[in-house]
Amino acid sequence: MRYAMHHNKKAAFSLVEVLTALAILALISSSVLVVIDRCVASATDSALRMQAFEVARENMEKLLASPLAQETVEYGESDKYLGITWQTVVETFYEPITARMWVRGICSAEYIDMEGQEQTVELTHWLTGLTKGQLLDIMTREDEEGQLAAELIATIEEAAEYAGVDVQTIERWLENGMLTTDDGSFVRMNLDIYQLSGGNP
């Protein structure tokens, strides 16, 4: 007895199909590599930002632990983390809502991210308010350093013109406690404070 022979032929992939599959595979692989690269860069930037935050926080803690607060500017490089620089600034500023002068500390740290851009982490803390006497002491010290000469006004008429008020208003401000220098000169910053606060700082 003879049996019929059946040959089962399987169709093979054509060259076009193979090339198309390879192109799709290459595209998928490229996309995966881009995603991985972005994840690595993001993780590195997050680590750098945390390190910069730690440097700024440590400097702020040192500043808050200091018994004295005086106007200074300090800067340097982190001994703990390579490539991170820091700056600590203590400055006075006028706060118009409360019409008071304050001392604040600003601690910042800078680093270069994975894209080559400079990034900054900054912490700010209001340290203390200034009394009128302390404010005058600061102004007097700056004057001794030669930085306040242009801020002094010699006569009450000039002070009134600078503040945009009349002489009687300046006299009321003096009665209300506005301070002048030992020689009776008016300080522009003092006049600004009283002008902004309506004569009641």
Coordinates of N, CA and C in Angstrom, one line a residue:
M1 N 0.9 -1.2 0.0 CA 0.0 0.0 0.0 C 0.9 1.2 0.0
R2 N 0.5 2.1 -0.8 CA 1.3 3.4 -0.9 C 0.5 4.5 -0.3
Y3 N 1.3 5.3 0.4 CA 0.7 6.5 1.0 C 1.2 7.8 0.3
A4 N 0.3 8.7 0.3 CA 0.6 10.0 -0.4 C 1.5 10.8 0.6
M5 N 2.5 11.4 0.0 CA 3.4 12.2 0.8 C 2.9 13.7 0.8
H6 N 2.8 14.3 2.0 CA 2.4 15.7 2.1 C 3.5 16.5 2.6
H7 N 3.9 17.5 1.9 CA 5.0 18.4 2.3 C 4.4 19.7 2.9
N8 N 4.7 20.0 4.2 CA 4.2 21.2 4.8 C 5.3 22.3 4.8
K9 N 5.0 23.3 4.0 CA 6.0 24.4 3.9 C 5.6 25.6 4.7
K10 N 6.5 26.0 5.6 CA 6.2 27.2 6.4 C 6.7 28.5 5.7
A11 N 5.9 29.5 5.7 CA 6.3 30.7 5.0 C 7.4 31.4 5.8
A12 N 8.4 31.8 5.2 CA 9.5 32.6 5.9 C 9.3 34.1 5.9
F13 N 9.9 34.8 6.8 CA 9.8 36.3 6.8 C 10.5 36.9 5.6
S14 N 9.9 37.9 5.0 CA 10.6 38.5 3.9 C 11.6 39.5 4.4
L15 N 12.5 40.0 3.6 CA 13.5 40.9 4.0 C 12.9 42.2 4.5
V16 N 11.8 42.7 3.9 CA 11.2 43.9 4.3 C 10.6 43.8 5.7
E17 N 10.0 42.6 6.0 CA 9.5 42.4 7.3 C 10.6 42.4 8.4
V18 N 11.7 41.7 8.1 CA 12.9 41.7 9.0 C 13.4 43.1 9.3
L19 N 13.6 43.9 8.2 CA 14.1 45.2 8.4 C 13.1 46.1 9.2
T20 N 11.8 45.9 8.9 CA 10.8 46.7 9.7 C 10.9 46.3 11.2
A21 N 11.0 45.0 11.5 CA 11.0 44.6 12.9 C 12.3 45.1 13.6
L22 N 13.4 45.1 12.8 CA 14.7 45.6 13.4 C 14.5 47.1 13.7
A23 N 13.9 47.9 12.8 CA 13.7 49.3 13.0 C 12.8 49.6 14.2
I24 N 11.7 48.8 14.3 CA 10.9 49.0 15.5 C 11.6 48.6 16.8
L25 N 12.4 47.6 16.8 CA 13.2 47.2 17.9 C 14.2 48.3 18.3
A26 N 14.8 48.9 17.3 CA 15.8 49.9 17.5 C 15.1 51.2 18.1
L27 N 13.9 51.5 17.6 CA 13.2 52.6 18.1 C 12.8 52.4 19.6
I28 N 12.3 51.2 19.9 CA 11.9 50.9 21.3 C 13.1 51.0 22.2
S29 N 14.2 50.4 21.7 CA 15.5 50.4 22.6 C 15.9 51.8 22.8
S30 N 15.9 52.7 21.8 CA 16.3 54.1 21.9 C 15.4 54.8 22.9
S31 N 14.1 54.6 22.8 CA 13.2 55.2 23.7 C 13.5 54.8 25.2
V32 N 13.7 53.5 25.4 CA 14.0 53.0 26.7 C 15.3 53.7 27.3
L33 N 16.3 53.8 26.4 CA 17.6 54.4 26.9 C 17.4 55.9 27.2
V34 N 16.6 56.6 26.5 CA 16.3 58.0 26.8 C 15.6 58.1 28.1
V35 N 14.6 57.2 28.4 CA 13.9 57.3 29.6 C 14.9 57.0 30.8
I36 N 15.7 56.0 30.6 CA 16.7 55.6 31.7 C 17.6 56.7 31.9
D37 N 18.1 57.4 30.8 CA 19.0 58.5 31.0 C 18.4 59.6 31.8
R38 N 17.1 59.9 31.4 CA 16.4 61.0 32.1 C 16.2 60.6 33.6
C39 N 15.9 59.4 33.9 CA 15.7 59.0 35.3 C 17.0 59.1 36.1
V40 N 18.1 58.7 35.4 CA 19.4 58.9 36.1 C 19.7 60.3 36.4
A41 N 19.5 61.2 35.4 CA 19.8 62.6 35.5 C 18.9 63.2 36.6
S42 N 17.6 62.8 36.6 CA 16.7 63.3 37.6 C 17.1 62.9 39.0
A43 N 17.5 61.6 39.2 CA 18.0 61.1 40.5 C 19.2 61.9 40.9
T44 N 20.1 62.1 40.0 CA 21.4 62.8 40.3 C 21.1 64.3 40.8
D45 N 20.2 65.0 40.0 CA 19.8 66.3 40.4 C 19.1 66.4 41.8
S46 N 18.3 65.4 42.0 CA 17.6 65.3 43.3 C 18.6 65.2 44.5
A47 N 19.6 64.3 44.2 CA 20.7 64.1 45.2 C 21.5 65.4 45.5
L48 N 21.8 66.1 44.4 CA 22.6 67.3 44.5 C 21.8 68.4 45.2
R49 N 20.5 68.5 44.9 CA 19.6 69.4 45.6 C 19.5 69.1 47.1
M50 N 19.4 67.9 47.5 CA 19.3 67.5 48.9 C 20.6 67.9 49.6
Q51 N 21.8 67.7 48.9 CA 23.1 68.0 49.5 C 23.2 69.5 49.7
A52 N 22.7 70.3 48.7 CA 22.7 71.8 48.8 C 21.8 72.2 49.9
F53 N 20.7 71.6 50.0 CA 19.7 72.0 51.1 C 20.4 71.7 52.5
E54 N 21.1 70.6 52.6 CA 21.7 70.2 53.8 C 22.8 71.3 54.2
V55 N 23.5 71.7 53.2 CA 24.6 72.7 53.5 C 23.9 74.0 53.9
A56 N 22.9 74.5 53.2 CA 22.2 75.7 53.6 C 21.6 75.6 55.0
R57 N 21.0 74.4 55.3 CA 20.3 74.2 56.6 C 21.4 74.2 57.7
E58 N 22.5 73.6 57.5 CA 23.5 73.6 58.6 C 24.0 75.0 58.8
N59 N 24.2 75.8 57.8 CA 24.6 77.2 58.0 C 23.6 78.0 58.7
M60 N 22.3 77.8 58.4 CA 21.2 78.5 59.1 C 21.2 78.1 60.6
E61 N 21.4 76.8 60.9 CA 21.4 76.4 62.2 C 22.5 77.1 63.0
K62 N 23.7 77.2 62.4 CA 24.8 77.9 63.0 C 24.5 79.4 63.3
L63 N 23.8 80.0 62.3 CA 23.4 81.4 62.4 C 22.4 81.6 63.6
L64 N 21.4 80.7 63.6 CA 20.4 80.8 64.7 C 21.0 80.5 66.1
A65 N 22.0 79.7 66.1 CA 22.7 79.4 67.4 C 23.6 80.5 67.9
S66 N 23.9 81.5 67.0 CA 24.8 82.6 67.4 C 24.1 83.5 68.3
P67 N 24.8 84.0 69.3 CA 24.2 84.9 70.3 C 24.0 86.3 69.7
L68 N 24.8 86.7 68.7 CA 24.7 88.0 68.1 C 24.3 87.9 66.6
A69 N 23.6 89.0 66.2 CA 23.2 89.1 64.8 C 23.7 90.4 64.3
Q70 N 24.7 90.4 63.4 CA 25.2 91.6 62.8 C 25.3 91.5 61.3
E71 N 25.3 92.6 60.6 CA 25.3 92.5 59.2 C 26.6 92.0 58.7
T72 N 26.6 90.9 58.0 CA 27.8 90.2 57.5 C 27.4 89.5 56.2
V73 N 28.5 89.2 55.4 CA 28.4 88.4 54.2 C 29.5 87.4 54.3
E74 N 29.2 86.1 54.3 CA 30.2 85.1 54.3 C 29.9 84.1 53.2
Y75 N 31.0 83.5 52.6 CA 30.8 82.5 51.5 C 32.0 81.6 51.5
G76 N 31.8 80.5 50.8 CA 32.8 79.5 50.7 C 32.4 78.2 50.0
E77 N 33.2 77.2 50.0 CA 32.8 75.9 49.4 C 32.6 74.8 50.4
S78 N 31.7 73.9 50.2 CA 31.4 72.9 51.1 C 32.5 71.9 51.3
D79 N 32.9 71.7 52.6 CA 33.9 70.7 52.9 C 33.4 69.2 52.7
K80 N 32.1 69.1 52.8 CA 31.4 67.8 52.8 C 31.0 67.3 51.4
Y81 N 30.6 68.3 50.5 CA 30.1 67.9 49.2 C 30.8 68.7 48.2
L82 N 31.5 68.0 47.3 CA 32.3 68.6 46.2 C 31.4 69.3 45.2
G83 N 31.8 70.5 44.8 CA 31.1 71.3 43.8 C 29.9 72.1 44.3
I84 N 29.7 72.1 45.6 CA 28.6 73.0 46.2 C 29.2 74.2 46.9
T85 N 28.8 75.4 46.5 CA 29.3 76.6 47.2 C 28.1 77.1 48.0
W86 N 28.5 77.9 49.0 CA 27.5 78.5 49.9 C 27.7 80.0 50.2
Q87 N 26.7 80.6 50.7 CA 26.7 82.0 51.1 C 25.8 82.3 52.2
T88 N 26.2 83.0 53.2 CA 25.4 83.4 54.3 C 25.4 84.9 54.4
V89 N 24.2 85.5 54.4 CA 24.1 87.0 54.5 C 23.1 87.4 55.6
V90 N 23.6 88.3 56.4 CA 22.8 88.9 57.5 C 22.6 90.3 57.2
E91 N 21.3 90.8 57.0 CA 21.1 92.1 56.5 C 19.8 92.7 57.2
T92 N 19.7 94.0 57.2 CA 18.5 94.7 57.8 C 17.6 95.0 56.6
F93 N 16.3 95.0 56.9 CA 15.3 95.4 55.8 C 14.1 96.0 56.5
Y94 N 13.4 96.8 55.7 CA 12.2 97.5 56.2 C 11.0 96.7 55.8
E95 N 10.1 96.4 56.8 CA 8.9 95.6 56.5 C 7.7 96.6 56.6
P96 N 7.1 96.9 55.5 CA 6.1 98.0 55.5 C 4.8 97.7 56.2
I97 N 4.4 96.4 56.3 CA 3.1 96.0 57.0 C 3.2 96.4 58.5
T98 N 4.3 96.0 59.1 CA 4.5 96.3 60.6 C 5.2 97.7 60.7
A99 N 5.7 98.2 59.6 CA 6.5 99.5 59.7 C 7.6 99.4 60.7
R100 N 8.4 98.3 60.5 CA 9.5 98.0 61.4 C 10.7 97.6 60.6
M101 N 11.9 97.8 61.2 CA 13.1 97.3 60.6 C 13.4 96.0 61.3
W102 N 13.9 95.0 60.4 CA 14.2 93.7 60.9 C 15.6 93.3 60.5
V103 N 16.1 92.3 61.2 CA 17.4 91.6 60.7 C 17.0 90.2 60.3
R104 N 17.4 89.9 59.1 CA 17.1 88.5 58.6 C 18.4 87.9 58.1
G105 N 18.4 86.5 58.2 CA 19.5 85.7 57.7 C 19.1 85.0 56.4
I106 N 20.0 85.0 55.4 CA 19.7 84.3 54.2 C 20.9 83.3 53.9
C107 N 20.6 82.1 54.0 CA 21.6 81.0 53.7 C 21.3 80.3 52.4
S108 N 22.2 80.4 51.5 CA 22.0 79.8 50.2 C 23.2 78.8 49.8
A109 N 22.8 77.9 49.0 CA 23.8 76.9 48.5 C 23.6 76.7 47.0
E110 N 24.7 76.7 46.2 CA 24.5 76.6 44.7 C 25.3 75.3 44.2
Y111 N 24.7 74.8 43.2 CA 25.3 73.6 42.5 C 25.0 73.6 41.0
I112 N 25.7 72.9 40.2 CA 25.5 72.8 38.8 C 24.8 71.5 38.5
D113 N 23.6 71.6 37.9 CA 22.8 70.3 37.6 C 23.3 69.6 36.4
M114 N 22.7 68.5 36.0 CA 23.1 67.6 35.0 C 23.1 68.3 33.6
E115 N 22.3 69.4 33.5 CA 22.2 70.1 32.2 C 23.2 71.3 32.2
G116 N 24.0 71.4 33.2 CA 25.0 72.5 33.2 C 24.5 73.8 33.7
Q117 N 23.3 73.8 34.3 CA 22.7 75.0 34.7 C 22.9 75.2 36.2
E118 N 23.2 76.5 36.6 CA 23.4 76.7 38.0 C 22.1 76.8 38.8
Q119 N 22.0 76.0 39.9 CA 20.8 76.0 40.7 C 21.1 76.5 42.1
T120 N 20.1 77.1 42.7 CA 20.3 77.7 44.1 C 19.2 77.2 45.0
V121 N 19.6 76.8 46.2 CA 18.7 76.5 47.3 C 18.9 77.6 48.3
E122 N 17.8 78.3 48.7 CA 17.9 79.4 49.6 C 16.9 79.3 50.8
L123 N 17.4 79.6 52.0 CA 16.6 79.6 53.2 C 16.7 81.0 53.8
T124 N 15.5 81.5 54.3 CA 15.5 82.8 54.8 C 14.8 82.8 56.2
H125 N 15.4 83.5 57.2 CA 14.8 83.5 58.5 C 14.9 84.9 59.1
W126 N 13.7 85.4 59.6 CA 13.8 86.7 60.3 C 14.3 86.5 61.7
L127 N 15.4 87.2 62.0 CA 16.1 86.9 63.2 C 15.6 87.7 64.4
T128 N 15.4 89.0 64.2 CA 15.0 89.9 65.3 C 14.6 91.2 64.7
G129 N 13.7 91.9 65.5 CA 13.3 93.3 65.1 C 14.3 94.3 65.7
L130 N 14.4 95.4 65.1 CA 15.4 96.4 65.6 C 14.6 97.5 66.3
T131 N 15.1 98.0 67.4 CA 14.6 99.1 68.1 C 15.1 100.4 67.4
K132 N 14.6 101.5 67.7 CA 15.0 102.8 67.1 C 16.5 103.0 67.5
G133 N 16.8 102.7 68.7 CA 18.2 102.9 69.1 C 19.2 102.0 68.4
Q134 N 18.8 100.8 68.2 CA 19.7 99.9 67.4 C 19.8 100.3 65.9
L135 N 18.7 100.8 65.4 CA 18.7 101.3 64.0 C 19.6 102.5 63.9
L136 N 19.6 103.4 64.8 CA 20.5 104.5 64.8 C 21.9 104.1 65.0
D137 N 22.2 103.1 65.8 CA 23.5 102.6 66.0 C 24.1 102.0 64.7
I138 N 23.2 101.3 64.0 CA 23.7 100.8 62.7 C 24.0 101.9 61.7
M139 N 23.1 102.9 61.7 CA 23.4 104.0 60.8 C 24.6 104.8 61.1
T140 N 24.9 104.9 62.5 CA 26.1 105.6 62.9 C 27.3 104.8 62.5
R141 N 27.3 103.5 62.7 CA 28.4 102.7 62.4 C 28.7 102.8 60.9
E142 N 27.7 102.7 60.1 CA 27.9 102.8 58.6 C 28.4 104.2 58.2
D143 N 28.0 105.2 59.0 CA 28.5 106.6 58.7 C 30.0 106.6 59.0
E144 N 30.4 105.9 60.1 CA 31.8 105.9 60.5 C 32.6 105.2 59.4
E145 N 32.0 104.2 58.7 CA 32.7 103.5 57.6 C 32.6 104.3 56.3
G146 N 32.0 105.4 56.3 CA 32.0 106.2 55.1 C 30.9 105.9 54.1
Q147 N 29.9 105.1 54.6 CA 28.9 104.6 53.7 C 27.6 105.4 53.8
L148 N 27.5 106.2 54.8 CA 26.2 106.9 55.1 C 26.2 108.4 54.9
A149 N 27.3 108.9 54.4 CA 27.5 110.4 54.2 C 26.4 110.9 53.3
A150 N 26.1 110.2 52.3 CA 25.1 110.7 51.3 C 23.6 110.6 51.9
E151 N 23.5 109.9 53.0 CA 22.2 109.6 53.6 C 21.8 110.7 54.6
L152 N 22.7 111.6 54.9 CA 22.4 112.6 55.9 C 21.9 113.9 55.3
I153 N 20.9 114.5 56.0 CA 20.3 115.8 55.5 C 20.5 116.8 56.7
A154 N 21.1 117.9 56.4 CA 21.6 118.8 57.4 C 20.4 119.6 58.1
T155 N 19.5 120.1 57.3 CA 18.5 121.0 57.9 C 17.1 120.4 57.9
I156 N 16.2 121.0 58.7 CA 14.8 120.5 58.8 C 14.0 120.8 57.5
E157 N 14.4 121.9 56.9 CA 13.7 122.3 55.6 C 14.1 121.3 54.5
E158 N 15.3 120.9 54.4 CA 15.7 119.9 53.4 C 15.1 118.6 53.7
A159 N 15.0 118.2 55.0 CA 14.4 117.0 55.4 C 12.9 117.0 55.0
A160 N 12.2 118.1 55.2 CA 10.8 118.2 54.8 C 10.6 118.1 53.3
E161 N 11.5 118.7 52.5 CA 11.5 118.6 51.1 C 11.7 117.2 50.6
Y162 N 12.7 116.5 51.2 CA 13.0 115.1 50.9 C 11.8 114.2 51.1
A163 N 11.2 114.4 52.3 CA 10.0 113.5 52.6 C 8.7 113.9 52.0
G164 N 8.7 115.1 51.4 CA 7.5 115.5 50.7 C 6.4 116.0 51.7
V165 N 6.9 116.5 52.8 CA 5.9 117.1 53.8 C 6.4 118.5 54.2
D166 N 5.6 119.1 55.1 CA 6.0 120.4 55.6 C 6.9 120.3 56.9
V167 N 7.4 121.4 57.3 CA 8.3 121.5 58.4 C 7.6 121.1 59.7
Q168 N 6.3 121.5 59.8 CA 5.6 121.1 61.0 C 5.4 119.6 61.1
T169 N 5.3 118.9 60.0 CA 5.2 117.4 60.1 C 6.5 116.8 60.6
I170 N 7.6 117.4 60.1 CA 8.9 116.9 60.6 C 9.0 117.1 62.1
E171 N 8.6 118.3 62.6 CA 8.6 118.5 64.0 C 7.8 117.6 64.8
R172 N 6.6 117.2 64.2 CA 5.8 116.2 64.9 C 6.5 114.9 65.0
W173 N 7.1 114.5 63.9 CA 7.9 113.2 63.8 C 9.0 113.2 64.9
L174 N 9.6 114.4 65.1 CA 10.7 114.4 66.1 C 10.1 114.3 67.5
E175 N 8.9 114.9 67.7 CA 8.2 114.7 69.0 C 7.8 113.3 69.2
N176 N 7.5 112.6 68.1 CA 7.0 111.2 68.1 C 8.2 110.2 68.3
G177 N 9.4 110.7 68.4 CA 10.5 109.8 68.6 C 11.5 109.6 67.5
M178 N 11.3 110.3 66.4 CA 12.3 110.1 65.3 C 13.7 110.6 65.7
L179 N 14.6 109.7 65.4 CA 16.0 110.0 65.9 C 16.8 110.7 64.8
T180 N 17.7 111.5 65.3 CA 18.7 112.2 64.4 C 20.1 111.9 64.9
T181 N 21.1 112.3 64.2 CA 22.4 112.1 64.6 C 22.8 113.1 65.7
D182 N 24.0 112.9 66.3 CA 24.4 113.8 67.4 C 24.5 115.3 67.0
D183 N 24.8 115.5 65.7 CA 24.8 116.9 65.3 C 23.5 117.5 64.8
G184 N 22.4 116.7 64.9 CA 21.1 117.1 64.5 C 20.8 116.9 63.1
S185 N 21.6 116.1 62.4 CA 21.3 115.8 61.0 C 20.2 114.8 60.9
F186 N 19.5 114.8 59.8 CA 18.4 113.8 59.6 C 18.9 112.7 58.7
V187 N 18.4 111.5 59.0 CA 18.9 110.3 58.2 C 17.7 110.0 57.2
R188 N 18.1 109.8 55.9 CA 17.1 109.6 54.9 C 16.3 108.3 55.2
M189 N 16.9 107.3 55.6 CA 16.2 106.0 55.9 C 15.2 106.2 57.0
N190 N 15.6 107.0 58.0 CA 14.6 107.4 59.1 C 13.4 108.1 58.6
L191 N 13.7 109.1 57.7 CA 12.6 109.8 57.1 C 11.7 108.9 56.2
D192 N 12.3 108.0 55.5 CA 11.6 107.1 54.7 C 10.6 106.2 55.6
I193 N 11.1 105.8 56.7 CA 10.3 105.0 57.6 C 9.1 105.7 58.1
Y194 N 9.3 107.0 58.6 CA 8.2 107.8 59.1 C 7.3 108.2 58.0
Q195 N 7.8 108.4 56.8 CA 6.9 108.8 55.7 C 6.0 107.6 55.3
L196 N 6.6 106.4 55.2 CA 5.8 105.2 54.8 C 4.8 104.8 55.9
S197 N 5.1 105.1 57.2 CA 4.2 104.7 58.3 C 3.3 105.8 58.7
G198 N 3.3 106.9 58.0 CA 2.4 108.0 58.4 C 2.8 108.7 59.7
G199 N 4.1 108.6 60.0 CA 4.6 109.2 61.2 C 4.5 108.4 62.5
N200 N 4.1 107.1 62.3 CA 3.9 106.2 63.5 C 4.5 104.9 63.3
P201 N 5.9 104.8 63.3 CA 6.5 103.5 63.0 C 6.4 102.6 64.2

